[in-house]
Tab-separated table of N, CA and C and ligand atoms in Angstrom:
chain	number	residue	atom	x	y	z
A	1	UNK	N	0.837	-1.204	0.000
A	1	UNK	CA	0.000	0.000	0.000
A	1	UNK	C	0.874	1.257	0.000
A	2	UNK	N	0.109	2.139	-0.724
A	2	UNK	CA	1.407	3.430	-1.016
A	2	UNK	C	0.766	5.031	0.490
A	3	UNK	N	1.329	5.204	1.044
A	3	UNK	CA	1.143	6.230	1.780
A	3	UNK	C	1.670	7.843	1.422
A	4	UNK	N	0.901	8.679	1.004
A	4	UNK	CA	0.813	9.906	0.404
A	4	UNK	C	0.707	11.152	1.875
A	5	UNK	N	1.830	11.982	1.569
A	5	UNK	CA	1.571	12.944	3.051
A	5	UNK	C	1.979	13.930	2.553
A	6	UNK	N	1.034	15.121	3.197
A	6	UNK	CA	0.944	16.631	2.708
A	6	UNK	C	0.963	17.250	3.765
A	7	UNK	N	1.146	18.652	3.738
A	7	UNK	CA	1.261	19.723	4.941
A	7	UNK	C	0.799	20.803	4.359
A	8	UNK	N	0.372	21.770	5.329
A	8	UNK	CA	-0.531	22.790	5.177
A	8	UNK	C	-0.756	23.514	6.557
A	9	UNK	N	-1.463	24.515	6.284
A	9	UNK	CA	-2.089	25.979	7.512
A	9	UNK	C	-3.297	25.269	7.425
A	10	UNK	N	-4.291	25.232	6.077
A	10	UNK	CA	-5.535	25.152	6.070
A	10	UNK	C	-6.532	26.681	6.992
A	11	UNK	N	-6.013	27.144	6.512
A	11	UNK	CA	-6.763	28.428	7.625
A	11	UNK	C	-7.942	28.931	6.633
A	12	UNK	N	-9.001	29.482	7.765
A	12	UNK	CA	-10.232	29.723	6.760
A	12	UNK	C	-10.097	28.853	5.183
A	13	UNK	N	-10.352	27.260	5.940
A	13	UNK	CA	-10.646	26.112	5.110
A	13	UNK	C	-11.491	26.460	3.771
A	14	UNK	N	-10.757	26.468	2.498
A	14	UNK	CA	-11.634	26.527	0.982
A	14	UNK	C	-11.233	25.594	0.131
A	15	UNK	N	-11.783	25.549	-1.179
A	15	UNK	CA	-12.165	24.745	-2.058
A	15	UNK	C	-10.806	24.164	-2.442
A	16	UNK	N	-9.782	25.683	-2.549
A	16	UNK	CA	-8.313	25.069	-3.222
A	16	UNK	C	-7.942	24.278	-2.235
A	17	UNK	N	-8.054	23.974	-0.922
A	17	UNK	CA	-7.416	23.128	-0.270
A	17	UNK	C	-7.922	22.164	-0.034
A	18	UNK	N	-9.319	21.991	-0.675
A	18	UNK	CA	-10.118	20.423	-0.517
A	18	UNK	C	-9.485	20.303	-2.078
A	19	UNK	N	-9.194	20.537	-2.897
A	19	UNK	CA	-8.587	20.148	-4.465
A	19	UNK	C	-7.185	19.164	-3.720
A	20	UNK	N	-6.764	20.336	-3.416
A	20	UNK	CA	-5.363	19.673	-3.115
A	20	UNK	C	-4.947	18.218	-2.483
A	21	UNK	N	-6.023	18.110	-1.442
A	21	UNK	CA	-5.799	17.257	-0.463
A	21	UNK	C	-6.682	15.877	-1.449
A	22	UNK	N	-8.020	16.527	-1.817
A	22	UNK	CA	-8.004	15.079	-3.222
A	22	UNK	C	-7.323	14.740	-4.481
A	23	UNK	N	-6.746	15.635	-4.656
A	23	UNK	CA	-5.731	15.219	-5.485
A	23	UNK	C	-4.671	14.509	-5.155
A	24	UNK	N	-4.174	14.724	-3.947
A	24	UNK	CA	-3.108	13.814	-3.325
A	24	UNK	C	-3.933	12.455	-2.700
A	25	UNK	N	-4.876	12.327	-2.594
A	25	UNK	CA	-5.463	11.245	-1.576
A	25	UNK	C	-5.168	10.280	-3.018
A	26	UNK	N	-5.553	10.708	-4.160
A	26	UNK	CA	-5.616	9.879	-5.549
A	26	UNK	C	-4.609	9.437	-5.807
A	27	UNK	N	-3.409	9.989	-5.303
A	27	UNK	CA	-1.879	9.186	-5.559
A	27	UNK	C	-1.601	7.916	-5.304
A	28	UNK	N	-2.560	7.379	-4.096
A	28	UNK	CA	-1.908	6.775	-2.701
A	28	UNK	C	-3.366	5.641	-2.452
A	29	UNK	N	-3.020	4.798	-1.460
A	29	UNK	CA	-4.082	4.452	-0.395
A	29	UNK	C	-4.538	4.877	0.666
A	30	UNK	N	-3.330	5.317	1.159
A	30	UNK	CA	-3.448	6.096	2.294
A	30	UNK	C	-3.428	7.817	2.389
A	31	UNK	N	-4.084	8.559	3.044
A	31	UNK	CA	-3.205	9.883	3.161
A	31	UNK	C	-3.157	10.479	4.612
A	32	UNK	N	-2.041	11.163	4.868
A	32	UNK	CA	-1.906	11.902	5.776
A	32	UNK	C	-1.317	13.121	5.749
A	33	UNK	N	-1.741	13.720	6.772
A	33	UNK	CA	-2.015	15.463	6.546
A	33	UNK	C	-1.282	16.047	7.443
A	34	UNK	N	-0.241	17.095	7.544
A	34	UNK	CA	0.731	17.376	8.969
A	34	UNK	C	0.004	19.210	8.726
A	35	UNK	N	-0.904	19.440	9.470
A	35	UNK	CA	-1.272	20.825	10.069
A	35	UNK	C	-0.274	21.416	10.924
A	36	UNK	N	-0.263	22.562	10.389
A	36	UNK	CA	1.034	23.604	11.132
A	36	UNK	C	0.886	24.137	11.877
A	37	UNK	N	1.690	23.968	13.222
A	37	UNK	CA	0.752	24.497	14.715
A	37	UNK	C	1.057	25.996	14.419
A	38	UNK	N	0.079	26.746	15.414
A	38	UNK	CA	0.102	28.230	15.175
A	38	UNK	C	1.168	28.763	15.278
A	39	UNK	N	2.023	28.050	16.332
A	39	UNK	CA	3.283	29.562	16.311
A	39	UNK	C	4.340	28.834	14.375
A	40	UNK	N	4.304	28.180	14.098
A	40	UNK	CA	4.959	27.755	13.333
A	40	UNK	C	4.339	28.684	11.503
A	41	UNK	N	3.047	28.918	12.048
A	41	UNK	CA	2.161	29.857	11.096
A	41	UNK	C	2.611	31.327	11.086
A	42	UNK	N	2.532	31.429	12.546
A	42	UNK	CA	3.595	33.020	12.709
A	42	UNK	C	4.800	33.555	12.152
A	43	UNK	N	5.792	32.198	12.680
A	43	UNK	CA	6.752	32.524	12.132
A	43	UNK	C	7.145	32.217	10.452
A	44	UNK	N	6.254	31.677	9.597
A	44	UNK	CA	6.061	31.736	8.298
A	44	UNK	C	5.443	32.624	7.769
A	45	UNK	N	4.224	33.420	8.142
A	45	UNK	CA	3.452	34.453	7.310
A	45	UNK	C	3.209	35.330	8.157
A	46	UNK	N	3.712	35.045	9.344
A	46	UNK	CA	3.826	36.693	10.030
A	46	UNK	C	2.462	37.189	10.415
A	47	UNK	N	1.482	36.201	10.404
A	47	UNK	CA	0.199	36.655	11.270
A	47	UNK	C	0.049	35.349	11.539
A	48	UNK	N	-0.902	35.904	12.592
A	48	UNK	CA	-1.743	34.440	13.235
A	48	UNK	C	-3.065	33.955	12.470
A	49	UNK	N	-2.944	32.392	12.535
A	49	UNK	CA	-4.263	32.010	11.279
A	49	UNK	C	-5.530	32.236	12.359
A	50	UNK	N	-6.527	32.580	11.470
A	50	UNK	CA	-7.696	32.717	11.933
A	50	UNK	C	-8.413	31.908	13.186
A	51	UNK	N	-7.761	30.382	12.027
A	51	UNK	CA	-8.775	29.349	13.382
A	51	UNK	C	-7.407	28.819	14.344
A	52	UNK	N	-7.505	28.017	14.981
A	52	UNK	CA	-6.401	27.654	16.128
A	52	UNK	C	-6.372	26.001	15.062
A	53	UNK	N	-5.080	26.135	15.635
A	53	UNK	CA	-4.931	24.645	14.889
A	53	UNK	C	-5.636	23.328	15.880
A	54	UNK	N	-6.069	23.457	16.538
A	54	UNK	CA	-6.993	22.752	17.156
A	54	UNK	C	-8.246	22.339	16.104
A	55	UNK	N	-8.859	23.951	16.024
A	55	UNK	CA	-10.188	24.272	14.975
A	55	UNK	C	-9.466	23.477	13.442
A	56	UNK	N	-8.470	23.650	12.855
A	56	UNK	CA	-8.008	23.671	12.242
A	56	UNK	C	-7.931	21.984	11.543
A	57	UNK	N	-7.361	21.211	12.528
A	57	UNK	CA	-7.014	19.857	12.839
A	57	UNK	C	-8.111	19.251	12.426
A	58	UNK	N	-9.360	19.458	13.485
A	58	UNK	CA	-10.332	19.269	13.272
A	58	UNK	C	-11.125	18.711	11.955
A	59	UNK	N	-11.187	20.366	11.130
A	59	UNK	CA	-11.409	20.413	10.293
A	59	UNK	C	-11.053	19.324	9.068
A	60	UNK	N	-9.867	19.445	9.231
A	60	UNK	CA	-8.793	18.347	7.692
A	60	UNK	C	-9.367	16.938	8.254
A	61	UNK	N	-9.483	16.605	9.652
A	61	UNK	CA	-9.326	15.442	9.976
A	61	UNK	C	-10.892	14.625	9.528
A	62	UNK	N	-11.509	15.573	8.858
A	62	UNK	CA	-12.797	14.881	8.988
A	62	UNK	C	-13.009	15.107	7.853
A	63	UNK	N	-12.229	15.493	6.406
A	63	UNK	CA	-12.533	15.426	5.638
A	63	UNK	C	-12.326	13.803	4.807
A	64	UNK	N	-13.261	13.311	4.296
A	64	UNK	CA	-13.099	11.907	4.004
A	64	UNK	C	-12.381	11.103	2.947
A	65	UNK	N	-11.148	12.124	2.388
A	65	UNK	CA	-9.656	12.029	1.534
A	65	UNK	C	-8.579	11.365	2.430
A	66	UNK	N	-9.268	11.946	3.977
A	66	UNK	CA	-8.249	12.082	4.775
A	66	UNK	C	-7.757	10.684	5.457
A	67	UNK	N	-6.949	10.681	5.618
A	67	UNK	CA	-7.163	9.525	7.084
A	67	UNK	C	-6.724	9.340	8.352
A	68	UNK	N	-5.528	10.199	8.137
A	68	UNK	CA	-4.613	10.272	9.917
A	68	UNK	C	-4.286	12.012	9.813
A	69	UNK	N	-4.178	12.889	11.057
A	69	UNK	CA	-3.792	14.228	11.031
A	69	UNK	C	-2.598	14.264	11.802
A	70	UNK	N	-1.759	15.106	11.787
A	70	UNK	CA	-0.892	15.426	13.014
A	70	UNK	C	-0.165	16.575	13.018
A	71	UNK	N	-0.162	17.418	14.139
A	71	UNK	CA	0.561	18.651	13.913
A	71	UNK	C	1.870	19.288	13.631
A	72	UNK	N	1.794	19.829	12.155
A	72	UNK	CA	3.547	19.905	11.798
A	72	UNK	C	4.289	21.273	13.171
A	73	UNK	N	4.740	20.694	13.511
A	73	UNK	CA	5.490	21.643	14.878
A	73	UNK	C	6.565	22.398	14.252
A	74	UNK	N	7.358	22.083	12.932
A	74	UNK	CA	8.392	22.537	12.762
A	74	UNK	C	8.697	23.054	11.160
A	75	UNK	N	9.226	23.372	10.476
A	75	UNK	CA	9.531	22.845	8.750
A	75	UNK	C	10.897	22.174	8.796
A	76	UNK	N	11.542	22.243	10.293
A	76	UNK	CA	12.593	21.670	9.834
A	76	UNK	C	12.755	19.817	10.182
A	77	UNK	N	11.459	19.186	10.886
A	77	UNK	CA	11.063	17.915	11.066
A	77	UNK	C	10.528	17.406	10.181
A	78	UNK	N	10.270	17.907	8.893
A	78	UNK	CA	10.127	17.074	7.401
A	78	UNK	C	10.554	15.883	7.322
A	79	UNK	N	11.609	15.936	7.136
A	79	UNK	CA	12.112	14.183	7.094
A	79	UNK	C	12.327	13.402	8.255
A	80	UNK	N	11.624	13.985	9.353
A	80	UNK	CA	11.276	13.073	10.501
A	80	UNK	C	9.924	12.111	10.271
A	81	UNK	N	8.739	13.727	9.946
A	81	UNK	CA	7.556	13.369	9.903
A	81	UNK	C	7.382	12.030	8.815
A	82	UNK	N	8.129	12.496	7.490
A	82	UNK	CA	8.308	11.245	6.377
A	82	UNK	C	8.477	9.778	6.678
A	83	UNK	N	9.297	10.109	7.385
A	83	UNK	CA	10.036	8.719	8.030
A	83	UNK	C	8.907	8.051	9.044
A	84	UNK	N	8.425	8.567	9.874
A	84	UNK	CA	7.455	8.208	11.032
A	84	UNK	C	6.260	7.773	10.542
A	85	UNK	N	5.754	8.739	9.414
A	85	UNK	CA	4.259	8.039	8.704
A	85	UNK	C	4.688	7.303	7.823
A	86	UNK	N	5.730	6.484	7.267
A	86	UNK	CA	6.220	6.229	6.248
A	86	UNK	C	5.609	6.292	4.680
A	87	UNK	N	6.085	7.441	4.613
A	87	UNK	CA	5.508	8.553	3.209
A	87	UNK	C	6.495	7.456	2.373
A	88	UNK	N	5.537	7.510	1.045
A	88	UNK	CA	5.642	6.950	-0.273
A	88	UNK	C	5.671	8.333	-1.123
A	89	UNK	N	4.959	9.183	-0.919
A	89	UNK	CA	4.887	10.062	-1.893
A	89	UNK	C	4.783	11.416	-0.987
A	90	UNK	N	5.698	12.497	-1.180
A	90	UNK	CA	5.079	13.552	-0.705
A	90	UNK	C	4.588	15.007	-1.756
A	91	UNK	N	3.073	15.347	-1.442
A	91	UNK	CA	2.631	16.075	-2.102
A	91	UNK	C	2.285	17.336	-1.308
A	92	UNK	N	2.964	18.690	-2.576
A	92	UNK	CA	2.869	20.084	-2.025
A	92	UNK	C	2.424	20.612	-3.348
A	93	UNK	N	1.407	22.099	-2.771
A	93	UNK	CA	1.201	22.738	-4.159
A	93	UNK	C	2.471	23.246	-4.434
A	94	UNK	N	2.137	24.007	-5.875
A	94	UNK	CA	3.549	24.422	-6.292
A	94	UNK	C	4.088	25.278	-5.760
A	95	UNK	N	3.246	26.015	-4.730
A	95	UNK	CA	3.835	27.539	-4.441
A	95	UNK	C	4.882	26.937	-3.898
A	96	UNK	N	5.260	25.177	-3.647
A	96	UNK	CA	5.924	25.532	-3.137
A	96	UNK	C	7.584	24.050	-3.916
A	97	UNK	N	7.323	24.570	-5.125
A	97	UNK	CA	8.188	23.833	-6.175
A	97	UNK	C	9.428	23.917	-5.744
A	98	UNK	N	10.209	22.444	-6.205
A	98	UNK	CA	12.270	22.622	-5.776
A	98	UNK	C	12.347	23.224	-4.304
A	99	UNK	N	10.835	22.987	-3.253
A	99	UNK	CA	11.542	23.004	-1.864
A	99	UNK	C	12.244	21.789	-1.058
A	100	UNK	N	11.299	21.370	-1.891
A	100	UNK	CA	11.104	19.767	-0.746
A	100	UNK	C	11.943	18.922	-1.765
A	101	UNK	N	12.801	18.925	-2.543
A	101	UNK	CA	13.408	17.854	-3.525
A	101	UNK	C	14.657	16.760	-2.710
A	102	UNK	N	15.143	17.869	-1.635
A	102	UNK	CA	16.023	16.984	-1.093
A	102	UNK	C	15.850	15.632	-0.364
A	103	UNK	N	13.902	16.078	-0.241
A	103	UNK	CA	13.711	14.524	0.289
A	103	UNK	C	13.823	13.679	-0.266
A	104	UNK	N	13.711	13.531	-2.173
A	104	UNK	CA	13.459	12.724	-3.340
A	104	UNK	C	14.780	10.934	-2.980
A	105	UNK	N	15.666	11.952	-1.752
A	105	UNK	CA	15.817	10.054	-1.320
A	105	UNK	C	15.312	9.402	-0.828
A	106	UNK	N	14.498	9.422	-0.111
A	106	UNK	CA	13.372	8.462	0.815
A	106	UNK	C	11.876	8.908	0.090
A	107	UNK	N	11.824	9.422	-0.661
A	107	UNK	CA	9.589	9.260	-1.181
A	107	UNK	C	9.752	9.961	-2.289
A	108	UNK	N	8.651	9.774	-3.726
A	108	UNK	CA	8.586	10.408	-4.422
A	108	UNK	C	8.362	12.124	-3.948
A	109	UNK	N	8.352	13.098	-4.364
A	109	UNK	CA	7.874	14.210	-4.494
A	109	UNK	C	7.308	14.960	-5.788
A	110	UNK	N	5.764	15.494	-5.422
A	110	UNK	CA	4.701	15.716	-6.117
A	110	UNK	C	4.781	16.874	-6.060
A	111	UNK	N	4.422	17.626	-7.017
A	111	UNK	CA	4.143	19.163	-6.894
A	111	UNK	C	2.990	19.132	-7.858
A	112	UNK	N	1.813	19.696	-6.910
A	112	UNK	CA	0.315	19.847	-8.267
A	112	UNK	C	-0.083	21.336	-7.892
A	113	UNK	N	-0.557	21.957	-9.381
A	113	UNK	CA	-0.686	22.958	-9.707
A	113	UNK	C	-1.575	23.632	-8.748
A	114	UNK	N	-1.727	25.041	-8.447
A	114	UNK	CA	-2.533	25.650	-7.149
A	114	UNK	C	-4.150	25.460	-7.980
A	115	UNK	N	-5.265	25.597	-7.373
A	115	UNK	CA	-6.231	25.818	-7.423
A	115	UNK	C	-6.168	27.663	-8.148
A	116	UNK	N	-6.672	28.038	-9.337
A	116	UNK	CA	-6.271	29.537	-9.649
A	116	UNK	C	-7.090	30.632	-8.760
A	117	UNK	N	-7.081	31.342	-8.622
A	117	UNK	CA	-7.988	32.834	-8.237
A	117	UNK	C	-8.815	32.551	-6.399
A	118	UNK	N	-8.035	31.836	-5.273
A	118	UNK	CA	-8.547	31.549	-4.155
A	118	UNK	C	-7.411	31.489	-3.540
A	119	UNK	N	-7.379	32.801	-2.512
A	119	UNK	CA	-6.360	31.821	-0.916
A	119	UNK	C	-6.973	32.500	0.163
A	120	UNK	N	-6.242	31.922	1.465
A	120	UNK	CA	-6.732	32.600	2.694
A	120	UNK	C	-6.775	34.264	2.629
A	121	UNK	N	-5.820	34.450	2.150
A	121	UNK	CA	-5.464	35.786	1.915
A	121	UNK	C	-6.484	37.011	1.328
A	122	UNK	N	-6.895	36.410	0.104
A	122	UNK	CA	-7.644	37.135	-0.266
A	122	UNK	C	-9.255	36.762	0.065
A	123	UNK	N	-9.346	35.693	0.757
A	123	UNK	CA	-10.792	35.661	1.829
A	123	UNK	C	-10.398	36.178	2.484
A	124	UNK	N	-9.804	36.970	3.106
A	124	UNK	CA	-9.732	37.843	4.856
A	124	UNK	C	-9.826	38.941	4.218
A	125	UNK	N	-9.255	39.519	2.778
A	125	UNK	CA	-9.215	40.674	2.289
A	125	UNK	C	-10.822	40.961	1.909
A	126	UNK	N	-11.178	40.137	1.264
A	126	UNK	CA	-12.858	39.918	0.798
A	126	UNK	C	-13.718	40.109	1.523
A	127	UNK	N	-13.475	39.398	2.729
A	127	UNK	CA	-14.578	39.738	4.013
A	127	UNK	C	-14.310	40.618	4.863
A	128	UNK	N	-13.324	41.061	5.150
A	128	UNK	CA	-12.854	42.494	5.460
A	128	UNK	C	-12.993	43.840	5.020
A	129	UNK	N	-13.388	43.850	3.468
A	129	UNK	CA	-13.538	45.126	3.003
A	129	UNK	C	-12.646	45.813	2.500
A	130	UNK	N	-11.498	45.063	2.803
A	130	UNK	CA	-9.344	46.247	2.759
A	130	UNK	C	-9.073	45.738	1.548
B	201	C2G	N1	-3.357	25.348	-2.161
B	201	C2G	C1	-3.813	25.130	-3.450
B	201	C2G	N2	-4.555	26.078	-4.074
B	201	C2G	C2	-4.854	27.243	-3.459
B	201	C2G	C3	-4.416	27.486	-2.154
B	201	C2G	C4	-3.645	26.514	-1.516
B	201	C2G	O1	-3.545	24.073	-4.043
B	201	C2G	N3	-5.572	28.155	-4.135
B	201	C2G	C5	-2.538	24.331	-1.498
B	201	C2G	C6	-1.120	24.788	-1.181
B	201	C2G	O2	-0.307	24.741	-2.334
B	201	C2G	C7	-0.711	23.797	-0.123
B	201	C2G	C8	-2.040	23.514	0.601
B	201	C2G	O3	-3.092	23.991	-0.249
B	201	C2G	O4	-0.220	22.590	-0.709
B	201	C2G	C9	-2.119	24.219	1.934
B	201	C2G	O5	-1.887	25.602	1.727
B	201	C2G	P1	-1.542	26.543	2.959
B	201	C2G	O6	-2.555	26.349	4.006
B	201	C2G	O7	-1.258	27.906	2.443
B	201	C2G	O8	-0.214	25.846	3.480
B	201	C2G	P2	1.188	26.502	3.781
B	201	C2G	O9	1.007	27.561	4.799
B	201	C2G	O10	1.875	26.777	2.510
B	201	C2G	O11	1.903	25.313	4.584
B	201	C2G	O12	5.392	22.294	5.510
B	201	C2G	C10	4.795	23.109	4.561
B	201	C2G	C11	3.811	24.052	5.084
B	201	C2G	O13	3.318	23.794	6.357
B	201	C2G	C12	2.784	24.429	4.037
């Protein structure tokens, strides 16, 4: 059986990130999902995500692509987390292409195209008014 694992914020949960996460579930038999605890959100985009990664967790964990969750604590425990769920394949959108290649010794690595014209970003901008 092939095991497929992705990472993500998932903050103010949308469509591009239910794409993503079925698109990767389709690789695999399995999938698993490493949610990025909040301070680890901070120190990547420099605000705090909307929902708590609690809310957050939640959320991914019950989507039915899914099958195991766990909280990414770090970016630099990548090839821990790999190793521990034993990833076959790891899948990221492209934003975030030639990051993750050095893992390409222990699991394939996937890069699928973003969902176009949707992110958290511009839902907070949208419902905000700014
Ligand atoms: N995504 C997408 N299309 C969008 C928006 C997001 O395909 N319109 C994908 C991203 O490419 C990513 C996933 O949804 O693969 C989650 O996106 P974010 O929540 O923005 O995740 P990020 O903060 O980039 O966290 O270890 C890596 C990180 O934790 C990734």
């Amino acid at each position: 059986s092939r095991t497929v694992i992705t990472f993500g914020t998932f903050d103010v949960f949308h469509v591009g990130h239910l794409r993503v996460i079925e698109r990767a579930a389709a690789l695999g038999d399995r999938l698993v999902v490493g949610v990025s605890a909040d301070a680890l959100n901070l120190s990547k985009k420099g605000r705090e995500p909307v929902f708590s990664q609690d809310e957050r967790l939640a959320i991914v964990a019950a989507l039915k692509p899914v099958d195991e969750v766990f909280v990414e604590e770090s970016l630099e425990l990548k090839r821990d987390y790999l190793v521990k769920y034993g990833a076959d394949v790891l899948v990221m959108g492209d934003d975030w292409a030639g990051r993750f290649d050095e893992f390409r010794d222990i699991c394939e690595v996937v890069y699928l195209a973003r969902t176009p014209a949707i992110s958290t970003t511009a839902l907070i901008e949208k419902i905000s008014g700014t």
